[in-house]
Short mmCIF file of C-alpha atoms in Angstrom, two decimals:
data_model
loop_
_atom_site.label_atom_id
_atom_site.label_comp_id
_atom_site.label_asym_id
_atom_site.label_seq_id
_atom_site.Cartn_x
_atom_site.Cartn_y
_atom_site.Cartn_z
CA UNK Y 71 0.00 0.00 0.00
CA UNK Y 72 1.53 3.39 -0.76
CA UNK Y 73 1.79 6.09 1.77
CA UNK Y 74 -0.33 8.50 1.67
CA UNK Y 75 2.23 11.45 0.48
CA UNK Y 76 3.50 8.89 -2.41
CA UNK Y 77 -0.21 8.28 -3.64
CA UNK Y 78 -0.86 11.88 -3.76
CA UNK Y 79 2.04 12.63 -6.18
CA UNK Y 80 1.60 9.98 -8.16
CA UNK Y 81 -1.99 10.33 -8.51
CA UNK Y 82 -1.90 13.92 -9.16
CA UNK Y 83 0.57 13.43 -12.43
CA UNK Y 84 -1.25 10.35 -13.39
CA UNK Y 85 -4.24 13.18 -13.74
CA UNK Y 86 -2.00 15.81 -15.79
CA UNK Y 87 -1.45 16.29 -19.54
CA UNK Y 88 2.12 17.58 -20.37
CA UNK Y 89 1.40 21.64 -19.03
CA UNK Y 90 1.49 24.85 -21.33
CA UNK Y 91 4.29 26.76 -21.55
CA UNK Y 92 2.43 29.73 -20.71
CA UNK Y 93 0.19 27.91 -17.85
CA UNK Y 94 1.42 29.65 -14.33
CA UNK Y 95 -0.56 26.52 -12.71
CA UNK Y 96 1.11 23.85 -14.57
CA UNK Y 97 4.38 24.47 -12.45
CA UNK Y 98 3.20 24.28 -9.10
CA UNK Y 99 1.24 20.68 -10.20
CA UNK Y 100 4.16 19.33 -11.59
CA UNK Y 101 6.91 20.11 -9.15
CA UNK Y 102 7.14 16.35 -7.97
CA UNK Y 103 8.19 15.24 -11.21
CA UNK Y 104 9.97 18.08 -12.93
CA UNK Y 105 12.16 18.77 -10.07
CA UNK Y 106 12.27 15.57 -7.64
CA UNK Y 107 13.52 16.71 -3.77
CA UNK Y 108 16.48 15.45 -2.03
CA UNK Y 109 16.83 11.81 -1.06
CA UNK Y 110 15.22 11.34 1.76
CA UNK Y 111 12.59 14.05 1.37
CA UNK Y 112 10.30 11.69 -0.50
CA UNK Y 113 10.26 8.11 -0.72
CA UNK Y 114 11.19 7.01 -3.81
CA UNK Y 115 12.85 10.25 -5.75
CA UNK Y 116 16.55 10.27 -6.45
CA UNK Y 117 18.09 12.81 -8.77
CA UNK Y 118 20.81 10.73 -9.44
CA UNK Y 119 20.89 7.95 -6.77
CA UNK Y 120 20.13 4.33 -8.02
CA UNK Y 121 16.90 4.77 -7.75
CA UNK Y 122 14.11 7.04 -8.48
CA UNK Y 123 9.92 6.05 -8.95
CA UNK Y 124 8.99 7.81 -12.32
CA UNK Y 125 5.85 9.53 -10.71
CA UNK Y 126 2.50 8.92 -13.60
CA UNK Y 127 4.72 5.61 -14.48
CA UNK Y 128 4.03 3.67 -11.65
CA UNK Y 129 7.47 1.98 -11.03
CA UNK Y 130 10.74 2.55 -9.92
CA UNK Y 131 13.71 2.78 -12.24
CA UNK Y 132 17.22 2.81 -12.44
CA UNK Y 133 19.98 5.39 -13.43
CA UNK Y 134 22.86 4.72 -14.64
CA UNK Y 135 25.58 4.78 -11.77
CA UNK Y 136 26.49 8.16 -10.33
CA UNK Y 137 24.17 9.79 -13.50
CA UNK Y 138 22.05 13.20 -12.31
CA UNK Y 139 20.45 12.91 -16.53
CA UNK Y 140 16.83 11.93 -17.50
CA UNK Y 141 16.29 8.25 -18.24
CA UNK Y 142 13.19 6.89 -20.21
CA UNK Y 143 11.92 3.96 -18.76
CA UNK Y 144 12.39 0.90 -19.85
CA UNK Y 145 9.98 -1.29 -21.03
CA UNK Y 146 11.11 -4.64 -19.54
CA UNK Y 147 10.22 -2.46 -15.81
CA UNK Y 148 7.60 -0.41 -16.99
CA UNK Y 149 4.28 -1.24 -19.30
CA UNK Y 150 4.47 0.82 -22.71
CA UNK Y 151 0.77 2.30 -21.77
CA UNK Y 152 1.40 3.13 -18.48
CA UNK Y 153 1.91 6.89 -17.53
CA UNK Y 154 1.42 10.44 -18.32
CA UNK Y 155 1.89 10.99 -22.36
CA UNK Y 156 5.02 12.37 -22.70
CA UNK Y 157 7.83 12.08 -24.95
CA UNK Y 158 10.15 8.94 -24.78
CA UNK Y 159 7.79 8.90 -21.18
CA UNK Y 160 10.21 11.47 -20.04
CA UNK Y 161 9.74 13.72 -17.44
CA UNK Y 162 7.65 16.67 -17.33
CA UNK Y 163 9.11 19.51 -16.80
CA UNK Y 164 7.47 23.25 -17.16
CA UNK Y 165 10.80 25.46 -17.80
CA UNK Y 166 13.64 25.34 -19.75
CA UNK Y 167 15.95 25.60 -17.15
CA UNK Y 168 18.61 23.22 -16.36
CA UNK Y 169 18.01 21.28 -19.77
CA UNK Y 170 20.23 20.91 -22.35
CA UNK Y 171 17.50 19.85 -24.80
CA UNK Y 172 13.98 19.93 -24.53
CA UNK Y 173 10.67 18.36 -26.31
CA UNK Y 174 8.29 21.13 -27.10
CA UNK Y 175 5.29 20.50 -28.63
CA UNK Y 176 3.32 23.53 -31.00
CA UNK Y 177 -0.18 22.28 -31.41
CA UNK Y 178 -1.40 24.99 -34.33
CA UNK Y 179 -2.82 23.78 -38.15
CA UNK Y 180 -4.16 27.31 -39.05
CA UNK Y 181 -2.05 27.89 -41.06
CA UNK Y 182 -2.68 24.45 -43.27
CA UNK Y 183 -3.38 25.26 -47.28
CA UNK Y 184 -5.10 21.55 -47.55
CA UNK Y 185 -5.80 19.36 -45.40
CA UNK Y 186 -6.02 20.42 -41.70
CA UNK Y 187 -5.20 17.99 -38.61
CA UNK Y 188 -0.95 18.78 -37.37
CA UNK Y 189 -2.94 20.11 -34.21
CA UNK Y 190 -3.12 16.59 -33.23
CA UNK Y 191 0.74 15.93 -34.31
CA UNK Y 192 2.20 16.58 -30.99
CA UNK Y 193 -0.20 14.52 -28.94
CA UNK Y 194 -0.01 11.46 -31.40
CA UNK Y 195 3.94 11.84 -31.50
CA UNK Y 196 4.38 11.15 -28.02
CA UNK Y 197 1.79 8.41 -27.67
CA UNK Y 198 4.04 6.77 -30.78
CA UNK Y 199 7.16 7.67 -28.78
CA UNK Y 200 6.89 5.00 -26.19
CA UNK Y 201 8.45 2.37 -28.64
CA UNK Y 202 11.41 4.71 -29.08
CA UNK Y 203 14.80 3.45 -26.68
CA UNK Y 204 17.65 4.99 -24.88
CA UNK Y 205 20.09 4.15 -26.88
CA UNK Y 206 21.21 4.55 -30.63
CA UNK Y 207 23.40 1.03 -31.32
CA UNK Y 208 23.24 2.39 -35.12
CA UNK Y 209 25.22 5.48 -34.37
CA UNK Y 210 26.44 4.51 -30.84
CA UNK Y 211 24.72 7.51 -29.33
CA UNK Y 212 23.62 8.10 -26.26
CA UNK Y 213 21.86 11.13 -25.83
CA UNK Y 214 20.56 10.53 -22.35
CA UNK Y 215 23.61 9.57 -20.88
CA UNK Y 216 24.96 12.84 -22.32
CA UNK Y 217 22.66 15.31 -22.08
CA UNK Y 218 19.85 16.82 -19.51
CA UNK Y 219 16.47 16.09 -21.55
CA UNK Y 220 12.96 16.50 -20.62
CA UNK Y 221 9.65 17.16 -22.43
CA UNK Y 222 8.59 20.49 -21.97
CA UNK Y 223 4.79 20.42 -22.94
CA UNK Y 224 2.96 22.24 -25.18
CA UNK Y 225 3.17 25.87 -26.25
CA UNK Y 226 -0.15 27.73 -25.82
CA UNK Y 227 -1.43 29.41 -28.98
CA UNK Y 228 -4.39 30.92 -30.34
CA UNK Y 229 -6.22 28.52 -33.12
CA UNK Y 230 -8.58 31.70 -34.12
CA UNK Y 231 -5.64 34.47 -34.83
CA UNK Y 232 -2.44 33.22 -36.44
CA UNK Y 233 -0.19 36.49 -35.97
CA UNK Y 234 -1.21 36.03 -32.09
CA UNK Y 235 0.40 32.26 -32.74
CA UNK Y 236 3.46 33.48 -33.90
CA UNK Y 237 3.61 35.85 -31.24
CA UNK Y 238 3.80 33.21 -28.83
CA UNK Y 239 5.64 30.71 -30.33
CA UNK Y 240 8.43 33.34 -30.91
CA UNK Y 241 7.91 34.64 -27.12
CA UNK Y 242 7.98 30.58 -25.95
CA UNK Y 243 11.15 30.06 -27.84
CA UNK Y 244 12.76 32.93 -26.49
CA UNK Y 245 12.87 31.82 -23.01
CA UNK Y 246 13.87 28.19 -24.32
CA UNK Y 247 17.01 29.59 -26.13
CA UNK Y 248 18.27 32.21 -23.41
CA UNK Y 249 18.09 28.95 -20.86
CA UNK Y 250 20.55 27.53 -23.15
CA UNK Y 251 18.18 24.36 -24.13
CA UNK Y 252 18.29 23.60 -27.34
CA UNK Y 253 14.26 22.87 -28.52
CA UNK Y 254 13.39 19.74 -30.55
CA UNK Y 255 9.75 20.47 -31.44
CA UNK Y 256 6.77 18.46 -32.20
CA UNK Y 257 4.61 20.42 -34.76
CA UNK Y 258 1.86 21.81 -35.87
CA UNK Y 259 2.17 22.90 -39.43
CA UNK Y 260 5.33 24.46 -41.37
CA UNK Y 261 3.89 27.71 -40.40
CA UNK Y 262 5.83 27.66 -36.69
CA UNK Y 263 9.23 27.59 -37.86
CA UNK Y 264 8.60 31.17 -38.39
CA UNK Y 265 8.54 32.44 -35.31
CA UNK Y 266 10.50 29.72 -34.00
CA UNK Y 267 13.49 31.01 -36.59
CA UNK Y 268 12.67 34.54 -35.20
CA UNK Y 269 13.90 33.34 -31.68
CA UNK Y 270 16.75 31.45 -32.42
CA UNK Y 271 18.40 34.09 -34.55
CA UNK Y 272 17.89 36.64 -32.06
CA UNK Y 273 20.13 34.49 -29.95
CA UNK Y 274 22.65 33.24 -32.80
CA UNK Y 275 22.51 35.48 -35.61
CA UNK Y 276 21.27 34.48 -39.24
CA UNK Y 277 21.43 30.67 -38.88
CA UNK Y 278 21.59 27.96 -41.57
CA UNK Y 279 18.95 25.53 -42.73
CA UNK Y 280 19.05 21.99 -43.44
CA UNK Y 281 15.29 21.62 -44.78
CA UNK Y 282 13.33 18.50 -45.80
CA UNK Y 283 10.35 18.64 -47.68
CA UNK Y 284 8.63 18.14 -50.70
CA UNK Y 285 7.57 22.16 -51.08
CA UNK Y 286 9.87 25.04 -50.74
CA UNK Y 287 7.72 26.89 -48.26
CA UNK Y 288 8.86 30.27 -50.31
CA UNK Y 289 5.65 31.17 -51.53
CA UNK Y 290 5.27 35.15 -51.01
CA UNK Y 291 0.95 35.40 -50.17
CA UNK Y 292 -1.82 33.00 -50.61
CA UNK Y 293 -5.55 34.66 -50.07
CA UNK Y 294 -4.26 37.69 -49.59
CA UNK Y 295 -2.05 36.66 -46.23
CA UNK Y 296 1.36 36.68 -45.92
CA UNK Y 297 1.84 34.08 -42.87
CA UNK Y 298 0.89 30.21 -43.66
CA UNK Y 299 2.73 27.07 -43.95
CA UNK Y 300 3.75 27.89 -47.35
CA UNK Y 301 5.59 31.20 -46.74
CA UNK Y 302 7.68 30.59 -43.65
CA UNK Y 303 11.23 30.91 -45.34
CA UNK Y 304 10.22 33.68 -47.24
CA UNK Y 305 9.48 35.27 -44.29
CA UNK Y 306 12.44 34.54 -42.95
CA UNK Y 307 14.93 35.99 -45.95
CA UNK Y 308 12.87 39.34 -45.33
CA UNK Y 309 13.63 39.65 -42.13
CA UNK Y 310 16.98 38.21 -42.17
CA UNK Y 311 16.98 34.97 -40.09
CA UNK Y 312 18.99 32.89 -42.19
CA UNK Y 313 22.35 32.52 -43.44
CA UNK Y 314 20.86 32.21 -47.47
CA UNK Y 315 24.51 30.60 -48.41
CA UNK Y 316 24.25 27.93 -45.89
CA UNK Y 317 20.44 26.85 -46.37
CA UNK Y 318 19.67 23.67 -48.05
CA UNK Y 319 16.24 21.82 -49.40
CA UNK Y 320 15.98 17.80 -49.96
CA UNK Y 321 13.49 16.12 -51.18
CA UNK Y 322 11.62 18.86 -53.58
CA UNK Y 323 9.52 17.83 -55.45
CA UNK Y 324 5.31 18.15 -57.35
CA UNK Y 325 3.63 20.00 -59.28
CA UNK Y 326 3.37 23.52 -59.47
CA UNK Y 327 1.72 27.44 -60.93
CA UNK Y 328 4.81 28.54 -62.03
CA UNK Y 329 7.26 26.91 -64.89
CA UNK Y 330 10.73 27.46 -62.56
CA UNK Y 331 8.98 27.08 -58.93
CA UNK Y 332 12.55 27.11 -57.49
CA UNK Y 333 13.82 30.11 -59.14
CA UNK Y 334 13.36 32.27 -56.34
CA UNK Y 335 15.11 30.24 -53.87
CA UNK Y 336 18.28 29.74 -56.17
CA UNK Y 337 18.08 33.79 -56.01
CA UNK Y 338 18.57 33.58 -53.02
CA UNK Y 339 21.68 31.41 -52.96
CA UNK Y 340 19.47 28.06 -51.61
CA UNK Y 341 20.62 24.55 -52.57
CA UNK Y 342 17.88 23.08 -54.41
CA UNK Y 343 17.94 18.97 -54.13
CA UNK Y 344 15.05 17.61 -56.49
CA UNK Y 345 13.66 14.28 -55.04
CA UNK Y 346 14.59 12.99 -58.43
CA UNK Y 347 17.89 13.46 -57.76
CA UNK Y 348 17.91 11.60 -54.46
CA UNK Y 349 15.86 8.54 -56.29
CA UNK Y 350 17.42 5.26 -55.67
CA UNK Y 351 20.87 6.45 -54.20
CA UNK Y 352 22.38 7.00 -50.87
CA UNK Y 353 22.38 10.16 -49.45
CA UNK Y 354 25.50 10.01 -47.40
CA UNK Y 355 27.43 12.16 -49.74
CA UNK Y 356 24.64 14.67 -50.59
CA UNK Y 357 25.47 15.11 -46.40
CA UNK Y 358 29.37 14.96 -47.00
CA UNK Y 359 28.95 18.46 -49.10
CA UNK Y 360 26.38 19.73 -46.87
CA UNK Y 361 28.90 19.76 -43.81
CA UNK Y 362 31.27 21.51 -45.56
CA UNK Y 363 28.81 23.94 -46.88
CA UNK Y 364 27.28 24.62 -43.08
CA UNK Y 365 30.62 24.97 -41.59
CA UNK Y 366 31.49 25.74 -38.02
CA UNK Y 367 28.07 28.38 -37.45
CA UNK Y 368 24.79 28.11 -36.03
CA UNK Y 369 22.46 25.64 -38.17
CA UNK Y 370 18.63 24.21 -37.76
CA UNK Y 371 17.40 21.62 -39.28
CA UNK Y 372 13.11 21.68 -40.33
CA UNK Y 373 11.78 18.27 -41.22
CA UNK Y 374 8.53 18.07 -42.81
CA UNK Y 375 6.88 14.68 -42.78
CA UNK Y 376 5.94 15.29 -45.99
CA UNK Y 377 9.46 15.24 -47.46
CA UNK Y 378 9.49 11.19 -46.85
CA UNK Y 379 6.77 9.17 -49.56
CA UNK Y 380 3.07 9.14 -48.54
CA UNK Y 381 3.88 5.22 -48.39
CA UNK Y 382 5.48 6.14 -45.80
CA UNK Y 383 4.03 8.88 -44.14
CA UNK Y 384 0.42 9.47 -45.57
CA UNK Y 385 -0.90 11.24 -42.61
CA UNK Y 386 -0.13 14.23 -43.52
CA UNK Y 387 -2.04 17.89 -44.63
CA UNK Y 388 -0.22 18.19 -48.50
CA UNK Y 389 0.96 14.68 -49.93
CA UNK Y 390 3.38 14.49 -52.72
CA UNK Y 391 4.00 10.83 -54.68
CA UNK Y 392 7.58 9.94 -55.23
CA UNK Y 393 9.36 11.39 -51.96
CA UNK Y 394 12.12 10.26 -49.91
CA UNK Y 395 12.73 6.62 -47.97
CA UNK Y 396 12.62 6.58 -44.36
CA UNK Y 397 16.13 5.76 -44.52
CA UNK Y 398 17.10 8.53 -46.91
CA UNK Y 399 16.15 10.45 -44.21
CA UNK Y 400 18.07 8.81 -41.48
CA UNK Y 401 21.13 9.49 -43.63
CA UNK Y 402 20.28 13.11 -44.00
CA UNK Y 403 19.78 13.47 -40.11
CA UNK Y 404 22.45 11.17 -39.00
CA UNK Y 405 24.63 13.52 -41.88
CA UNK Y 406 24.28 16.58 -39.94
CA UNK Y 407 25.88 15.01 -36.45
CA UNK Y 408 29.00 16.92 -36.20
CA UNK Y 409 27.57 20.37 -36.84
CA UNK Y 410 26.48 23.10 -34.64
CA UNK Y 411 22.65 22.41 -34.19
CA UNK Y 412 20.70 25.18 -32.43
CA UNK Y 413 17.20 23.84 -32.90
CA UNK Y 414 15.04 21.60 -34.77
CA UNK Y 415 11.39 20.73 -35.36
CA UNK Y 416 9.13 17.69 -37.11
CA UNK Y 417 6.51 19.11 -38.67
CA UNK Y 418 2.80 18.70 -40.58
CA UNK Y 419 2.56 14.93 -38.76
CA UNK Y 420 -1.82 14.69 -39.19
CA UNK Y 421 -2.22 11.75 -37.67
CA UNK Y 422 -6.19 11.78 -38.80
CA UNK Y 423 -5.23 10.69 -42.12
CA UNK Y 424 -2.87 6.96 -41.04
CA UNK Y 425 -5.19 5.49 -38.47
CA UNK Y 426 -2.03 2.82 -38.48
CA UNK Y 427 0.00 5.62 -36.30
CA UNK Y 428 2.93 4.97 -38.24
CA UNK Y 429 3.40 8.81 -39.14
CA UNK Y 430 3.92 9.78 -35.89
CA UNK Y 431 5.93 6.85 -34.82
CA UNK Y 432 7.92 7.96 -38.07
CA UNK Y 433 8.12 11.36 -36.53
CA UNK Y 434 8.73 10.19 -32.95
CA UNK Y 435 11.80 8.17 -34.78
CA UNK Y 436 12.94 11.19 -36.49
CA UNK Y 437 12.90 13.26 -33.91
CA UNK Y 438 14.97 10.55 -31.66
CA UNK Y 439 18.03 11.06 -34.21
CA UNK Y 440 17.29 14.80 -34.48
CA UNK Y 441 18.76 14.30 -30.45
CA UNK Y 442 21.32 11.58 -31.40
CA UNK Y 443 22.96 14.06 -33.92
CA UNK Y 444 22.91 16.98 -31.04
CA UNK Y 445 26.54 18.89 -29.90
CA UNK Y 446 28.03 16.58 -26.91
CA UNK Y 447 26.09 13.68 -27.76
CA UNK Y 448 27.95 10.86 -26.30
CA UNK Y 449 28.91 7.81 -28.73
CA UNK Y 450 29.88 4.10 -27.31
#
């Protein structure tokens, strides 16, 4: 039988969905598990002892030896459906501070040309994430052994005003990026890595891109409004986020109004990669040239779901036939470990539209080596 303090803190996470950002509640209600007390203060927390009960996950686990880091659970201790939804089943944690790397998740379609639904991307993502591991034997990373990670929740925005979105997104991802966490974020539609983009460069300067997709998300207006998930990198040129020489696109690739739909990036000094001309070849040294071209400065990488086949990832909002293989784009992710990585998001994951949840868990993958590939990751 637990004791009565022990029941109530479990209970009361078991109750909680991962908090807003901008919720001054959430942090008082989730002060057991975000920031555990001393030994000894409450049976069954240890920061960094051998042992420490997962509070929402019903079991005790095991650090490694001497470790202060977050540890997923495993699943040979702890039932896959057990638990608060969080990512990797995580802790919760409701600032920035003290992390190295966060989970953020930006639940906002408004800005969605076709088919509407990446509200529910974050959500799904982390249900998916429970099959994801600790370790990465392919790579021989280990992120959590390295780094101070937690899932940060949810960033509140407005689903009836888009400029009041972007207002705070941008103001969320300011106080991520002056804590010195880098943000791995669960979208939403392409639309966020506007504002997103606006926060990191205020931090880091005019930052380069590594950006899979199938569309360029350069368009200039679209019914008369200058902010949706087609325009975000247009956006950002005009206001000068990016480093245009250091900004690449894979996996481009449809139909489109225009004879030269890429002429405009080029202009701008953008690497172009066709999906044609990643068909049925590796991409490892596509990513060879890419290093060298992003250098030593400030890059973020933007990974639309939609970049990878809709035979692979069909729940998405705009599907285009003939994209990328899943592990086309483990090479391009796995390609950029070495580089200075200052953010990155999976976007435009619908989960409406693949009742089989294998977007998301493609997404929940995806973002798993988006962490792997980090600064001071840790290989064995």
């Amino acid at each position: 039988m637990l004791s009565p303090l022990r029941f109530s803190a479990t209970f009361l996470t078991a109750k909680l969905q991962p908090p807003l950002l901008s919720s001054p509640r959430a942090s008082l209600c989730l002060w057991v598990t975000a920031h555990p007390p001393a030994a000894g203060s409450l049976p069954g927390f240890h920061r960094g002892g051998s042992e420490s009960l997962l509070a929402g996950h019903g079991a005790p686990r095991r650090f490694l030896t001497g470790s202060s880091l977050n540890l997923p659970p495993s699943a040979e201790l702890i039932a896959r459906p057990v638990g608060v939804c969080s990512m990797m089943k995580l802790p919760i944690q409701t600032s920035p501070e003290g992390l190295d790397a966060a989970f953020v998740g930006v639940p906002l379609d408004t800005g969605t040309s076709n088919r509407p639904g990446a509200r529910f991307g974050p959500r799904q993502i982390r249900a998916e994430s429970c099959m994801v591991r600790t370790y990465n034997p392919s790579t021989g990373a280990a992120p959590f052994h390295s780094l101070m990670v937690a899932d940060i929740g949810d960033v509140n925005v407005n689903l009836y005003n888009l400029q009041d979105s972007c207002r705070q997104i941008r103001e969320a991802y300011q106080k991520i990026v002056a804590a010195g966490c880098i943000p791995l974020t669960l979208g939403g539609d392409h639309t966020i890595t506007y504002p997103i983009l606006k926060a990191v460069a205020e931090k880091h300067g005019p930052v380069g891109l590594v950006h899979v997709d199938a569309h360029t998300d350069t368009g200039d207006t679209a019914l008369g409004e200058k902010i949706y998930h087609g325009t975000p990198f247009r956006r950002c040129v005009d206001e000068g986020l990016l480093d245009c020489k250091r900004v690449v696109q894979i996996g481009i690739r449809g139909s489109s109004y225009t004879p030269d739909p890429y002429k405009y990036c080029r202009d701008q000094g953008f690497r172009v990669v066709l999906a044609e001309d990643c068909w049925l070849k590796s991409l490892v040294p596509l990513m060879a040239e890419v290093r060298k071209q992003m250098g030593a400065e400030p890059i973020y990488i933007s990974f639309d779901i939609d970049g990878l086949d809709p035979a692979y990832a069909p729940g998405t909002g705009t599907p285009e036939i003939a994209g990328l293989t899943p592990a086309q784009a483990l090479e391009i992710i796995r390609g950029c470990k070495g580089l200075n990585i200052v953010g990155c998001d999976l976007v435009e994951v619908a989960p409406i539209y693949d009742a089989s949840g294998n977007t998301a868990l493609m997404g929940a993958n995806l973002l798993f080596e988006m962490l792997c590939a980090l600064p001071r990751v840790k290989t064995i």
